Amino acid sequence: MSQKVRKAVFPVGGLGTRFLPATKAMPKEMLPVVDKPLIQYAVEEAREAGIEEFIFVTGRGKTIIEDHFDRSYELESVLNERSKEGLLAELHASVADAGTVAYIRQQEALGLGHAVWCAKRLVGNEPFAVILADDLILADTPCLAQMTAAREKAGGGNMLAVMEVPNAHTSRYGILSPGKEDGNLVEILGLVEKPEPAKAPSNLAVIGRYILEPKVFDILENQSRGAGNEIQLTDALSSLLGHDPFFGMKFDGTRFDCGDKIGFLEANIAFALNREDMRDDVKNFISKFARDF
Ligand code: UTP
C-alpha cells in the first residue's frame, strides 16, 4: 500500500516578473481570482486532497501571505459588531489550524527546484505534494485529489499532472517522453525542460501539481543550474526516472496560467461564470463589451 500524502509544499518565492508592475510589492500568489487569492485556492485544493501540513517556501515581500492565513482580530470584531455572519465565516475559512502551517525562506529566487529543496527538512522522509498556486485548475474533483486517488491505485511513486499543449507552446513547459498509457495515466520515460517545438518529445506538458517521493531532495541537493540559469525541478525529476515509478496524470479540468496576464483574465472570467450568483451578470457584461469594442 502506498504511503499517504500528508504534506504539501507551496513554492511562493518567485519574482513574478511577467506580472509587473502588479507584483512589484505584492506577491503574485495574492492576486485574487474573483474574490479569493490564488494561494487560498491552492490551500483549499490541498485540504480537499487530505493534506494535513502546509509548507510555504516564501521570499522577501511575501509576509502578507502569512497574514492572510492568520486571524484578523480587528476585522473580526468590526464584522461581529455589524452582524456580518456570512463574511465572518469566510474569514474563518481562510485561517489555518494551529500548528499545521510552516513558512521557510528561499533567500534567493534560484528556481523552482531550489525552492522545493528548501522544504527538505520540513518534509522529511515521506512523499509530499507540490502545488504551484499560479496554475489554477477549475475542476469538479480538485486536481490534487484526482492525483492522490490515482497514485493510491497505482501503488505509490511519483506523479505529475500533465496536459496536452499546442506544439508551438512546448518551450513554455517541462515536456515528457510518454511510454505506456493506462486510462488517464501515462508512464514517463523522459522529461525535458522548455524544449523548442522541433526538439520536443511530445506535446504533453507538466503543470504545477506534483506528488514526489523524498528521494528527489538528494538529487536537488547537487543539482546544477539549467534552463534560464535556474535550478530546475524538471531536471532533478529527470535524473530520478528509471529508479522509481513515474506517472503523468491527465487530469479532468481546465488549467489557467495565472502567472500570465491573459491566463489570469481567463481564469477570472471562467471562475465568475462558474458561480451562480455572478453568471448572468458576467454573461451580459461580456456580450455588451464584445458588441461595443
Ligand atoms: P515561474 O516560472 O512562474 O517564475 O515559477 P516566477 O518568478 O514566479 O514568475 P515570472 O516567470 O518571473 O513571471 C513557477 C513557480 O515556482 C515558484 C513561483 O513562485 C511559482 O509558483 N518559484 C520560482 C519559487 O518559489 N522560487 C523560485 O526561485 C522560482
PDB file of C-alpha atoms and ligand atoms in Angstrom:
ATOM      1  CA  MET A   1       0.000   0.000   0.000  1.00  0.00           C
ATOM      2  CA  SER A   2       1.310   3.494  -0.819  1.00  0.00           C
ATOM      3  CA  GLN A   3       2.211   5.878   1.989  1.00  0.00           C
ATOM      4  CA  LYS A   4      -0.398   8.621   2.445  1.00  0.00           C
ATOM      5  CA  VAL A   5       0.486  12.116   1.182  1.00  0.00           C
ATOM      6  CA  ARG A   6       0.149  14.331   4.269  1.00  0.00           C
ATOM      7  CA  LYS A   7       2.278  17.351   3.426  1.00  0.00           C
ATOM      8  CA  ALA A   8       2.134  19.914   0.643  1.00  0.00           C
ATOM      9  CA  VAL A   9       4.784  22.414  -0.360  1.00  0.00           C
ATOM     10  CA  PHE A  10       3.735  25.744  -1.844  1.00  0.00           C
ATOM     11  CA  PRO A  11       6.678  27.459  -3.539  1.00  0.00           C
ATOM     12  CA  VAL A  12       5.827  31.154  -3.460  1.00  0.00           C
ATOM     13  CA  GLY A  13       9.308  32.613  -3.729  1.00  0.00           C
ATOM     14  CA  GLY A  14       9.224  33.551  -7.419  1.00  0.00           C
ATOM     15  CA  LEU A  15       9.600  37.132  -8.609  1.00  0.00           C
ATOM     16  CA  GLY A  16       6.514  37.193 -10.832  1.00  0.00           C
ATOM     17  CA  THR A  17       8.195  39.358 -13.461  1.00  0.00           C
ATOM     18  CA  ARG A  18       5.561  38.537 -16.086  1.00  0.00           C
ATOM     19  CA  PHE A  19       3.020  40.327 -13.941  1.00  0.00           C
ATOM     20  CA  LEU A  20       4.864  43.545 -13.211  1.00  0.00           C
ATOM     21  CA  PRO A  21       4.025  46.164 -12.076  1.00  0.00           C
ATOM     22  CA  ALA A  22       1.217  44.379 -10.135  1.00  0.00           C
ATOM     23  CA  THR A  23       3.798  42.151  -8.452  1.00  0.00           C
ATOM     24  CA  LYS A  24       6.294  44.865  -7.533  1.00  0.00           C
ATOM     25  CA  ALA A  25       5.191  44.992  -3.891  1.00  0.00           C
ATOM     26  CA  MET A  26       2.573  42.224  -3.839  1.00  0.00           C
ATOM     27  CA  PRO A  27       3.245  38.512  -4.338  1.00  0.00           C
ATOM     28  CA  LYS A  28       1.545  37.142  -7.441  1.00  0.00           C
ATOM     29  CA  GLU A  29       0.051  34.374  -5.288  1.00  0.00           C
ATOM     30  CA  MET A  30      -2.085  37.056  -3.593  1.00  0.00           C
ATOM     31  CA  LEU A  31      -3.675  38.178  -6.877  1.00  0.00           C
ATOM     32  CA  PRO A  32      -7.403  37.495  -6.495  1.00  0.00           C
ATOM     33  CA  VAL A  33      -9.418  35.422  -8.924  1.00  0.00           C
ATOM     34  CA  VAL A  34     -12.917  36.831  -8.425  1.00  0.00           C
ATOM     35  CA  ASP A  35     -12.662  37.286  -4.639  1.00  0.00           C
ATOM     36  CA  LYS A  36     -10.032  34.839  -3.399  1.00  0.00           C
ATOM     37  CA  PRO A  37      -6.259  34.992  -3.690  1.00  0.00           C
ATOM     38  CA  LEU A  38      -4.610  32.303  -5.801  1.00  0.00           C
ATOM     39  CA  ILE A  39      -2.823  30.873  -2.790  1.00  0.00           C
ATOM     40  CA  GLN A  40      -6.108  30.264  -0.975  1.00  0.00           C
ATOM     41  CA  TYR A  41      -7.435  28.220  -3.895  1.00  0.00           C
ATOM     42  CA  ALA A  42      -4.204  26.184  -3.690  1.00  0.00           C
ATOM     43  CA  VAL A  43      -4.533  25.573   0.053  1.00  0.00           C
ATOM     44  CA  GLU A  44      -8.201  24.602  -0.281  1.00  0.00           C
ATOM     45  CA  GLU A  45      -7.307  22.163  -3.069  1.00  0.00           C
ATOM     46  CA  ALA A  46      -4.668  20.612  -0.818  1.00  0.00           C
ATOM     47  CA  ARG A  47      -7.120  20.307   2.079  1.00  0.00           C
ATOM     48  CA  GLU A  48      -9.650  18.572  -0.150  1.00  0.00           C
ATOM     49  CA  ALA A  49      -6.965  16.044  -1.073  1.00  0.00           C
ATOM     50  CA  GLY A  50      -6.433  15.208   2.603  1.00  0.00           C
ATOM     51  CA  ILE A  51      -3.271  17.262   3.155  1.00  0.00           C
ATOM     52  CA  GLU A  52      -2.636  17.937   6.844  1.00  0.00           C
ATOM     53  CA  GLU A  53       0.538  20.067   6.820  1.00  0.00           C
ATOM     54  CA  PHE A  54       1.129  23.111   4.662  1.00  0.00           C
ATOM     55  CA  ILE A  55       4.667  24.290   3.959  1.00  0.00           C
ATOM     56  CA  PHE A  56       5.192  27.628   2.256  1.00  0.00           C
ATOM     57  CA  VAL A  57       8.552  28.424   0.711  1.00  0.00           C
ATOM     58  CA  THR A  58       8.499  32.197   0.727  1.00  0.00           C
ATOM     59  CA  GLY A  59      10.824  35.042  -0.150  1.00  0.00           C
ATOM     60  CA  ARG A  60      11.212  38.736   0.535  1.00  0.00           C
ATOM     61  CA  GLY A  61       7.989  40.736   0.334  1.00  0.00           C
ATOM     62  CA  LYS A  62       5.774  37.707   0.898  1.00  0.00           C
ATOM     63  CA  THR A  63       4.740  38.275   4.512  1.00  0.00           C
ATOM     64  CA  ILE A  64       1.187  39.188   3.553  1.00  0.00           C
ATOM     65  CA  ILE A  65       0.734  35.526   2.644  1.00  0.00           C
ATOM     66  CA  GLU A  66       1.378  34.672   6.308  1.00  0.00           C
ATOM     67  CA  ASP A  67      -1.074  37.361   7.390  1.00  0.00           C
ATOM     68  CA  HIS A  68      -3.701  36.024   5.012  1.00  0.00           C
ATOM     69  CA  PHE A  69      -3.800  32.647   6.762  1.00  0.00           C
ATOM     70  CA  ASP A  70      -3.737  34.197  10.222  1.00  0.00           C
ATOM     71  CA  ARG A  71      -6.564  35.647  12.301  1.00  0.00           C
ATOM     72  CA  SER A  72      -7.502  39.274  11.793  1.00  0.00           C
ATOM     73  CA  TYR A  73      -8.921  40.323  15.154  1.00  0.00           C
ATOM     74  CA  GLU A  74      -9.741  43.940  14.225  1.00  0.00           C
ATOM     75  CA  LEU A  75     -11.654  42.931  11.139  1.00  0.00           C
ATOM     76  CA  GLU A  76     -13.426  40.140  13.004  1.00  0.00           C
ATOM     77  CA  SER A  77     -14.590  42.480  15.764  1.00  0.00           C
ATOM     78  CA  VAL A  78     -15.921  45.035  13.264  1.00  0.00           C
ATOM     79  CA  LEU A  79     -17.791  42.316  11.340  1.00  0.00           C
ATOM     80  CA  ASN A  80     -19.129  40.975  14.645  1.00  0.00           C
ATOM     81  CA  GLU A  81     -20.432  44.394  15.647  1.00  0.00           C
ATOM     82  CA  ARG A  82     -22.127  44.676  12.248  1.00  0.00           C
ATOM     83  CA  SER A  83     -23.554  41.118  12.471  1.00  0.00           C
ATOM     84  CA  LYS A  84     -21.961  40.103   9.179  1.00  0.00           C
ATOM     85  CA  GLU A  85     -22.040  36.363   9.870  1.00  0.00           C
ATOM     86  CA  GLY A  86     -21.505  35.319   6.251  1.00  0.00           C
ATOM     87  CA  LEU A  87     -18.340  37.379   5.898  1.00  0.00           C
ATOM     88  CA  LEU A  88     -17.092  36.187   9.284  1.00  0.00           C
ATOM     89  CA  ALA A  89     -17.486  32.579   8.183  1.00  0.00           C
ATOM     90  CA  GLU A  90     -15.488  33.330   5.034  1.00  0.00           C
ATOM     91  CA  LEU A  91     -12.744  34.963   7.091  1.00  0.00           C
ATOM     92  CA  HIS A  92     -12.550  31.946   9.373  1.00  0.00           C
ATOM     93  CA  ALA A  93     -12.313  29.608   6.383  1.00  0.00           C
ATOM     94  CA  SER A  94      -9.022  31.226   5.397  1.00  0.00           C
ATOM     95  CA  VAL A  95      -7.444  30.740   8.835  1.00  0.00           C
ATOM     96  CA  ALA A  96      -5.169  27.731   9.102  1.00  0.00           C
ATOM     97  CA  ASP A  97      -5.473  25.379  12.077  1.00  0.00           C
ATOM     98  CA  ALA A  98      -2.832  25.977  14.740  1.00  0.00           C
ATOM     99  CA  GLY A  99       0.361  24.055  14.155  1.00  0.00           C
ATOM    100  CA  THR A 100      -0.416  22.976  10.601  1.00  0.00           C
ATOM    101  CA  VAL A 101       1.414  25.707   8.684  1.00  0.00           C
ATOM    102  CA  ALA A 102       5.135  26.336   8.351  1.00  0.00           C
ATOM    103  CA  TYR A 103       6.978  29.049   6.470  1.00  0.00           C
ATOM    104  CA  ILE A 104      10.550  28.780   5.303  1.00  0.00           C
ATOM    105  CA  ARG A 105      12.522  31.358   3.352  1.00  0.00           C
ATOM    106  CA  GLN A 106      14.175  30.906  -0.001  1.00  0.00           C
ATOM    107  CA  GLN A 107      16.694  33.715   0.353  1.00  0.00           C
ATOM    108  CA  GLU A 108      17.361  33.954  -3.366  1.00  0.00           C
ATOM    109  CA  ALA A 109      14.983  33.070  -6.207  1.00  0.00           C
ATOM    110  CA  LEU A 110      17.246  30.392  -7.713  1.00  0.00           C
ATOM    111  CA  GLY A 111      14.444  28.434  -9.335  1.00  0.00           C
ATOM    112  CA  LEU A 112      11.602  26.038  -8.553  1.00  0.00           C
ATOM    113  CA  GLY A 113      13.957  23.121  -7.882  1.00  0.00           C
ATOM    114  CA  HIS A 114      15.795  25.167  -5.286  1.00  0.00           C
ATOM    115  CA  ALA A 115      12.511  26.313  -3.719  1.00  0.00           C
ATOM    116  CA  VAL A 116      11.383  22.698  -3.291  1.00  0.00           C
ATOM    117  CA  TRP A 117      14.769  21.726  -1.861  1.00  0.00           C
ATOM    118  CA  CYS A 118      14.367  24.470   0.785  1.00  0.00           C
ATOM    119  CA  ALA A 119      11.460  22.436   2.209  1.00  0.00           C
ATOM    120  CA  LYS A 120      13.589  19.307   2.676  1.00  0.00           C
ATOM    121  CA  ARG A 121      13.851  19.376   6.471  1.00  0.00           C
ATOM    122  CA  LEU A 122      10.193  20.227   6.944  1.00  0.00           C
ATOM    123  CA  VAL A 123       9.028  17.441   4.654  1.00  0.00           C
ATOM    124  CA  GLY A 124      11.351  14.742   5.996  1.00  0.00           C
ATOM    125  CA  ASN A 125      11.306  11.224   4.643  1.00  0.00           C
ATOM    126  CA  GLU A 126       7.820  10.873   3.192  1.00  0.00           C
ATOM    127  CA  PRO A 127       6.011  11.510  -0.102  1.00  0.00           C
ATOM    128  CA  PHE A 128       4.746  15.064  -0.495  1.00  0.00           C
ATOM    129  CA  ALA A 129       2.749  17.240  -2.870  1.00  0.00           C
ATOM    130  CA  VAL A 130       3.927  20.412  -4.573  1.00  0.00           C
ATOM    131  CA  ILE A 131       1.328  22.940  -5.687  1.00  0.00           C
ATOM    132  CA  LEU A 132       2.111  25.989  -7.788  1.00  0.00           C
ATOM    133  CA  ALA A 133      -0.625  28.439  -6.905  1.00  0.00           C
ATOM    134  CA  ASP A 134      -0.311  30.316 -10.184  1.00  0.00           C
ATOM    135  CA  ASP A 135      -1.541  27.207 -12.015  1.00  0.00           C
ATOM    136  CA  LEU A 136      -5.215  27.424 -11.145  1.00  0.00           C
ATOM    137  CA  ILE A 137      -7.443  24.497 -12.122  1.00  0.00           C
ATOM    138  CA  LEU A 138     -11.209  24.577 -12.462  1.00  0.00           C
ATOM    139  CA  ALA A 139     -12.423  21.017 -11.915  1.00  0.00           C
ATOM    140  CA  ASP A 140     -15.336  19.096 -10.422  1.00  0.00           C
ATOM    141  CA  THR A 141     -12.910  16.993  -8.373  1.00  0.00           C
ATOM    142  CA  PRO A 142      -9.875  19.081  -7.364  1.00  0.00           C
ATOM    143  CA  CYS A 143      -6.777  18.117  -9.357  1.00  0.00           C
ATOM    144  CA  LEU A 144      -4.664  17.055  -6.367  1.00  0.00           C
ATOM    145  CA  ALA A 145      -7.464  14.801  -5.084  1.00  0.00           C
ATOM    146  CA  GLN A 146      -7.601  13.171  -8.540  1.00  0.00           C
ATOM    147  CA  MET A 147      -3.847  12.604  -8.258  1.00  0.00           C
ATOM    148  CA  THR A 148      -3.797  11.170  -4.732  1.00  0.00           C
ATOM    149  CA  ALA A 149      -6.587   8.751  -5.709  1.00  0.00           C
ATOM    150  CA  ALA A 150      -4.770   7.694  -8.889  1.00  0.00           C
ATOM    151  CA  ARG A 151      -1.468   7.290  -7.032  1.00  0.00           C
ATOM    152  CA  GLU A 152      -3.060   5.114  -4.385  1.00  0.00           C
ATOM    153  CA  LYS A 153      -4.481   2.897  -7.114  1.00  0.00           C
ATOM    154  CA  ALA A 154      -1.076   2.721  -8.811  1.00  0.00           C
ATOM    155  CA  GLY A 155       0.568   1.729  -5.511  1.00  0.00           C
ATOM    156  CA  GLY A 156       2.660   4.875  -4.971  1.00  0.00           C
ATOM    157  CA  GLY A 157       5.527   6.530  -6.809  1.00  0.00           C
ATOM    158  CA  ASN A 158       5.977   9.969  -8.344  1.00  0.00           C
ATOM    159  CA  MET A 159       3.053  11.538 -10.125  1.00  0.00           C
ATOM    160  CA  LEU A 160       2.896  14.728 -12.169  1.00  0.00           C
ATOM    161  CA  ALA A 161      -0.201  16.448 -13.545  1.00  0.00           C
ATOM    162  CA  VAL A 162       0.076  16.669 -17.322  1.00  0.00           C
ATOM    163  CA  MET A 163      -1.927  18.169 -20.160  1.00  0.00           C
ATOM    164  CA  GLU A 164      -1.679  18.476 -23.906  1.00  0.00           C
ATOM    165  CA  VAL A 165      -0.481  21.880 -25.104  1.00  0.00           C
ATOM    166  CA  PRO A 166      -0.251  23.324 -28.634  1.00  0.00           C
ATOM    167  CA  ASN A 167       3.008  22.213 -30.311  1.00  0.00           C
ATOM    168  CA  ALA A 168       4.063  25.849 -30.642  1.00  0.00           C
ATOM    169  CA  HIS A 169       3.997  26.244 -26.828  1.00  0.00           C
ATOM    170  CA  THR A 170       6.333  23.431 -25.758  1.00  0.00           C
ATOM    171  CA  SER A 171       9.109  25.912 -24.936  1.00  0.00           C
ATOM    172  CA  ARG A 172       6.979  27.221 -22.021  1.00  0.00           C
ATOM    173  CA  TYR A 173       6.793  23.885 -20.156  1.00  0.00           C
ATOM    174  CA  GLY A 174       8.524  20.752 -18.953  1.00  0.00           C
ATOM    175  CA  ILE A 175       7.631  18.203 -21.657  1.00  0.00           C
ATOM    176  CA  LEU A 176       7.571  14.456 -21.244  1.00  0.00           C
ATOM    177  CA  SER A 177       8.510  11.484 -23.353  1.00  0.00           C
ATOM    178  CA  PRO A 178       5.458   9.265 -22.934  1.00  0.00           C
ATOM    179  CA  GLY A 179       5.576   5.494 -22.518  1.00  0.00           C
ATOM    180  CA  LYS A 180       2.680   3.102 -21.906  1.00  0.00           C
ATOM    181  CA  GLU A 181      -0.753   4.559 -21.202  1.00  0.00           C
ATOM    182  CA  ASP A 182      -3.307   3.112 -18.794  1.00  0.00           C
ATOM    183  CA  GLY A 183      -6.532   5.117 -18.667  1.00  0.00           C
ATOM    184  CA  ASN A 184      -5.524   8.663 -17.768  1.00  0.00           C
ATOM    185  CA  LEU A 185      -2.060   7.589 -16.522  1.00  0.00           C
ATOM    186  CA  VAL A 186       0.982   7.923 -18.773  1.00  0.00           C
ATOM    187  CA  GLU A 187       4.301   6.309 -17.972  1.00  0.00           C
ATOM    188  CA  ILE A 188       7.064   8.922 -18.112  1.00  0.00           C
ATOM    189  CA  LEU A 189      10.200   7.801 -19.925  1.00  0.00           C
ATOM    190  CA  GLY A 190      11.916  11.189 -20.176  1.00  0.00           C
ATOM    191  CA  LEU A 191      11.486  14.828 -19.214  1.00  0.00           C
ATOM    192  CA  VAL A 192      12.927  17.904 -20.827  1.00  0.00           C
ATOM    193  CA  GLU A 193      12.564  21.493 -19.654  1.00  0.00           C
ATOM    194  CA  LYS A 194      11.236  24.053 -22.133  1.00  0.00           C
ATOM    195  CA  PRO A 195      12.214  22.380 -25.430  1.00  0.00           C
ATOM    196  CA  GLU A 196      11.739  24.190 -28.732  1.00  0.00           C
ATOM    197  CA  PRO A 197       8.848  22.574 -30.678  1.00  0.00           C
ATOM    198  CA  ALA A 198      11.221  20.820 -33.090  1.00  0.00           C
ATOM    199  CA  LYS A 199      13.031  19.120 -30.194  1.00  0.00           C
ATOM    200  CA  ALA A 200      10.012  18.352 -28.004  1.00  0.00           C
ATOM    201  CA  PRO A 201       9.432  14.599 -27.462  1.00  0.00           C
ATOM    202  CA  SER A 202       5.621  15.151 -27.295  1.00  0.00           C
ATOM    203  CA  ASN A 203       3.113  17.873 -26.582  1.00  0.00           C
ATOM    204  CA  LEU A 204       2.369  16.559 -23.075  1.00  0.00           C
ATOM    205  CA  ALA A 205       3.324  19.265 -20.604  1.00  0.00           C
ATOM    206  CA  VAL A 206       3.867  19.058 -16.859  1.00  0.00           C
ATOM    207  CA  ILE A 207       1.844  21.621 -14.950  1.00  0.00           C
ATOM    208  CA  GLY A 208       2.040  22.799 -11.364  1.00  0.00           C
ATOM    209  CA  ARG A 209       0.876  19.750  -9.395  1.00  0.00           C
ATOM    210  CA  TYR A 210       3.350  17.095  -8.305  1.00  0.00           C
ATOM    211  CA  ILE A 211       3.409  14.208  -5.857  1.00  0.00           C
ATOM    212  CA  LEU A 212       7.024  13.315  -5.190  1.00  0.00           C
ATOM    213  CA  GLU A 213       8.956  10.719  -3.273  1.00  0.00           C
ATOM    214  CA  PRO A 214      11.518  12.243  -0.865  1.00  0.00           C
ATOM    215  CA  LYS A 215      14.425  10.863  -2.911  1.00  0.00           C
ATOM    216  CA  VAL A 216      14.146  13.984  -5.078  1.00  0.00           C
ATOM    217  CA  PHE A 217      15.786  16.008  -2.277  1.00  0.00           C
ATOM    218  CA  ASP A 218      19.066  14.088  -2.648  1.00  0.00           C
ATOM    219  CA  ILE A 219      19.154  14.971  -6.340  1.00  0.00           C
ATOM    220  CA  LEU A 220      18.191  18.605  -5.771  1.00  0.00           C
ATOM    221  CA  GLU A 221      20.982  18.940  -3.227  1.00  0.00           C
ATOM    222  CA  ASN A 222      23.568  18.652  -6.005  1.00  0.00           C
ATOM    223  CA  GLN A 223      21.533  19.930  -8.907  1.00  0.00           C
ATOM    224  CA  SER A 224      23.291  22.486 -11.107  1.00  0.00           C
ATOM    225  CA  ARG A 225      21.501  25.298 -12.894  1.00  0.00           C
ATOM    226  CA  GLY A 226      19.593  24.501 -16.078  1.00  0.00           C
ATOM    227  CA  ALA A 227      17.251  26.425 -18.404  1.00  0.00           C
ATOM    228  CA  GLY A 228      17.026  30.134 -17.540  1.00  0.00           C
ATOM    229  CA  ASN A 229      20.069  29.699 -15.260  1.00  0.00           C
ATOM    230  CA  GLU A 230      17.710  28.358 -12.577  1.00  0.00           C
ATOM    231  CA  ILE A 231      17.774  25.134 -10.556  1.00  0.00           C
ATOM    232  CA  GLN A 232      15.015  23.286 -12.364  1.00  0.00           C
ATOM    233  CA  LEU A 233      12.733  20.756 -10.694  1.00  0.00           C
ATOM    234  CA  THR A 234      12.236  19.052 -14.071  1.00  0.00           C
ATOM    235  CA  ASP A 235      15.979  18.329 -14.376  1.00  0.00           C
ATOM    236  CA  ALA A 236      16.051  16.701 -10.929  1.00  0.00           C
ATOM    237  CA  LEU A 237      12.986  14.603 -11.754  1.00  0.00           C
ATOM    238  CA  SER A 238      14.630  13.602 -14.993  1.00  0.00           C
ATOM    239  CA  SER A 239      17.553  12.110 -13.038  1.00  0.00           C
ATOM    240  CA  LEU A 240      15.144  10.009 -10.992  1.00  0.00           C
ATOM    241  CA  LEU A 241      13.498   8.376 -13.993  1.00  0.00           C
ATOM    242  CA  GLY A 242      14.185   4.688 -14.218  1.00  0.00           C
ATOM    243  CA  HIS A 243      14.623   4.342 -10.426  1.00  0.00           C
ATOM    244  CA  ASP A 244      11.119   4.962  -9.080  1.00  0.00           C
ATOM    245  CA  PRO A 245       7.721   4.568 -10.747  1.00  0.00           C
ATOM    246  CA  PHE A 246       6.921   7.817 -12.557  1.00  0.00           C
ATOM    247  CA  PHE A 247       3.499   8.675 -13.964  1.00  0.00           C
ATOM    248  CA  GLY A 248       1.875  11.609 -15.641  1.00  0.00           C
ATOM    249  CA  MET A 249      -1.828  12.002 -14.883  1.00  0.00           C
ATOM    250  CA  LYS A 250      -4.055  13.622 -17.479  1.00  0.00           C
ATOM    251  CA  PHE A 251      -6.380  15.407 -15.073  1.00  0.00           C
ATOM    252  CA  ASP A 252     -10.011  16.355 -15.655  1.00  0.00           C
ATOM    253  CA  GLY A 253     -10.413  20.110 -15.547  1.00  0.00           C
ATOM    254  CA  THR A 254      -9.262  23.364 -17.111  1.00  0.00           C
ATOM    255  CA  ARG A 255      -5.949  24.866 -16.131  1.00  0.00           C
ATOM    256  CA  PHE A 256      -5.239  28.588 -16.189  1.00  0.00           C
ATOM    257  CA  ASP A 257      -1.727  30.024 -16.120  1.00  0.00           C
ATOM    258  CA  CYS A 258      -2.374  32.866 -13.696  1.00  0.00           C
ATOM    259  CA  GLY A 259       1.272  33.958 -13.798  1.00  0.00           C
ATOM    260  CA  ASP A 260       0.445  35.273 -17.240  1.00  0.00           C
ATOM    261  CA  LYS A 261      -1.854  38.244 -17.842  1.00  0.00           C
ATOM    262  CA  ILE A 262      -4.149  36.581 -20.382  1.00  0.00           C
ATOM    263  CA  GLY A 263      -4.341  33.348 -18.369  1.00  0.00           C
ATOM    264  CA  PHE A 264      -5.237  35.363 -15.283  1.00  0.00           C
ATOM    265  CA  LEU A 265      -8.012  37.251 -17.084  1.00  0.00           C
ATOM    266  CA  GLU A 266      -9.386  33.995 -18.497  1.00  0.00           C
ATOM    267  CA  ALA A 267      -9.402  32.480 -15.005  1.00  0.00           C
ATOM    268  CA  ASN A 268     -11.359  35.410 -13.604  1.00  0.00           C
ATOM    269  CA  ILE A 269     -13.984  35.121 -16.313  1.00  0.00           C
ATOM    270  CA  ALA A 270     -14.224  31.314 -16.066  1.00  0.00           C
ATOM    271  CA  PHE A 271     -14.464  31.279 -12.259  1.00  0.00           C
ATOM    272  CA  ALA A 272     -17.050  34.067 -12.304  1.00  0.00           C
ATOM    273  CA  LEU A 273     -19.101  32.211 -14.931  1.00  0.00           C
ATOM    274  CA  ASN A 274     -18.869  29.138 -12.711  1.00  0.00           C
ATOM    275  CA  ARG A 275     -20.647  30.975  -9.890  1.00  0.00           C
ATOM    276  CA  GLU A 276     -24.391  31.068  -9.896  1.00  0.00           C
ATOM    277  CA  ASP A 277     -24.508  34.440  -8.142  1.00  0.00           C
ATOM    278  CA  MET A 278     -22.435  36.062 -10.903  1.00  0.00           C
ATOM    279  CA  ARG A 279     -23.018  34.080 -14.087  1.00  0.00           C
ATOM    280  CA  ASP A 280     -25.843  36.116 -15.647  1.00  0.00           C
ATOM    281  CA  ASP A 281     -24.261  39.489 -14.929  1.00  0.00           C
ATOM    282  CA  VAL A 282     -20.922  38.370 -16.363  1.00  0.00           C
ATOM    283  CA  LYS A 283     -22.529  36.952 -19.500  1.00  0.00           C
ATOM    284  CA  ASN A 284     -24.461  40.185 -20.085  1.00  0.00           C
ATOM    285  CA  PHE A 285     -21.386  42.250 -19.477  1.00  0.00           C
ATOM    286  CA  ILE A 286     -19.249  40.196 -21.869  1.00  0.00           C
ATOM    287  CA  SER A 287     -21.764  40.300 -24.696  1.00  0.00           C
ATOM    288  CA  LYS A 288     -22.228  44.048 -24.217  1.00  0.00           C
ATOM    289  CA  PHE A 289     -18.490  44.720 -24.327  1.00  0.00           C
ATOM    290  CA  ALA A 290     -17.910  42.329 -27.218  1.00  0.00           C
ATOM    291  CA  ARG A 291     -20.515  44.364 -29.132  1.00  0.00           C
ATOM    292  CA  ASP A 292     -19.159  47.771 -28.215  1.00  0.00           C
ATOM    293  CA  PHE A 293     -15.448  47.249 -28.842  1.00  0.00           C
TER     294      PHE A 293
HETATM  295  P1  UTP B   1       7.633  30.893 -12.505  1.00  0.00           P
HETATM  296  O1  UTP B   1       8.325  30.154 -13.568  1.00  0.00           O
HETATM  297  O2  UTP B   1       6.224  31.320 -12.774  1.00  0.00           O
HETATM  298  O3  UTP B   1       8.551  32.123 -12.080  1.00  0.00           O
HETATM  299  O4  UTP B   1       7.660  29.999 -11.188  1.00  0.00           O
HETATM  300  P2  UTP B   1       8.176  33.415 -11.286  1.00  0.00           P
HETATM  301  O5  UTP B   1       9.434  34.057 -10.850  1.00  0.00           O
HETATM  302  O6  UTP B   1       7.200  33.120 -10.189  1.00  0.00           O
HETATM  303  O7  UTP B   1       7.392  34.319 -12.339  1.00  0.00           O
HETATM  304  P3  UTP B   1       7.915  35.056 -13.682  1.00  0.00           P
HETATM  305  O8  UTP B   1       8.174  33.963 -14.687  1.00  0.00           O
HETATM  306  O9  UTP B   1       9.101  35.884 -13.329  1.00  0.00           O
HETATM  307  O10 UTP B   1       6.743  35.921 -14.063  1.00  0.00           O
HETATM  308  C1  UTP B   1       6.839  28.869 -11.035  1.00  0.00           C
HETATM  309  C2  UTP B   1       6.542  28.696  -9.570  1.00  0.00           C
HETATM  310  O11 UTP B   1       7.742  28.483  -8.831  1.00  0.00           O
HETATM  311  C3  UTP B   1       7.879  29.418  -7.780  1.00  0.00           C
HETATM  312  C4  UTP B   1       6.976  30.586  -8.184  1.00  0.00           C
HETATM  313  O12 UTP B   1       6.540  31.293  -7.032  1.00  0.00           O
HETATM  314  C5  UTP B   1       5.860  29.899  -8.926  1.00  0.00           C
HETATM  315  O13 UTP B   1       4.879  29.376  -8.038  1.00  0.00           O
HETATM  316  N1  UTP B   1       9.288  29.798  -7.686  1.00  0.00           N
HETATM  317  C6  UTP B   1      10.004  30.065  -8.795  1.00  0.00           C
HETATM  318  C7  UTP B   1       9.873  29.872  -6.443  1.00  0.00           C
HETATM  319  O14 UTP B   1       9.222  29.630  -5.395  1.00  0.00           O
HETATM  320  N2  UTP B   1      11.189  30.207  -6.360  1.00  0.00           N
HETATM  321  C8  UTP B   1      11.944  30.465  -7.466  1.00  0.00           C
HETATM  322  O15 UTP B   1      13.157  30.740  -7.311  1.00  0.00           O
HETATM  323  C9  UTP B   1      11.323  30.403  -8.716  1.00  0.00           C
END
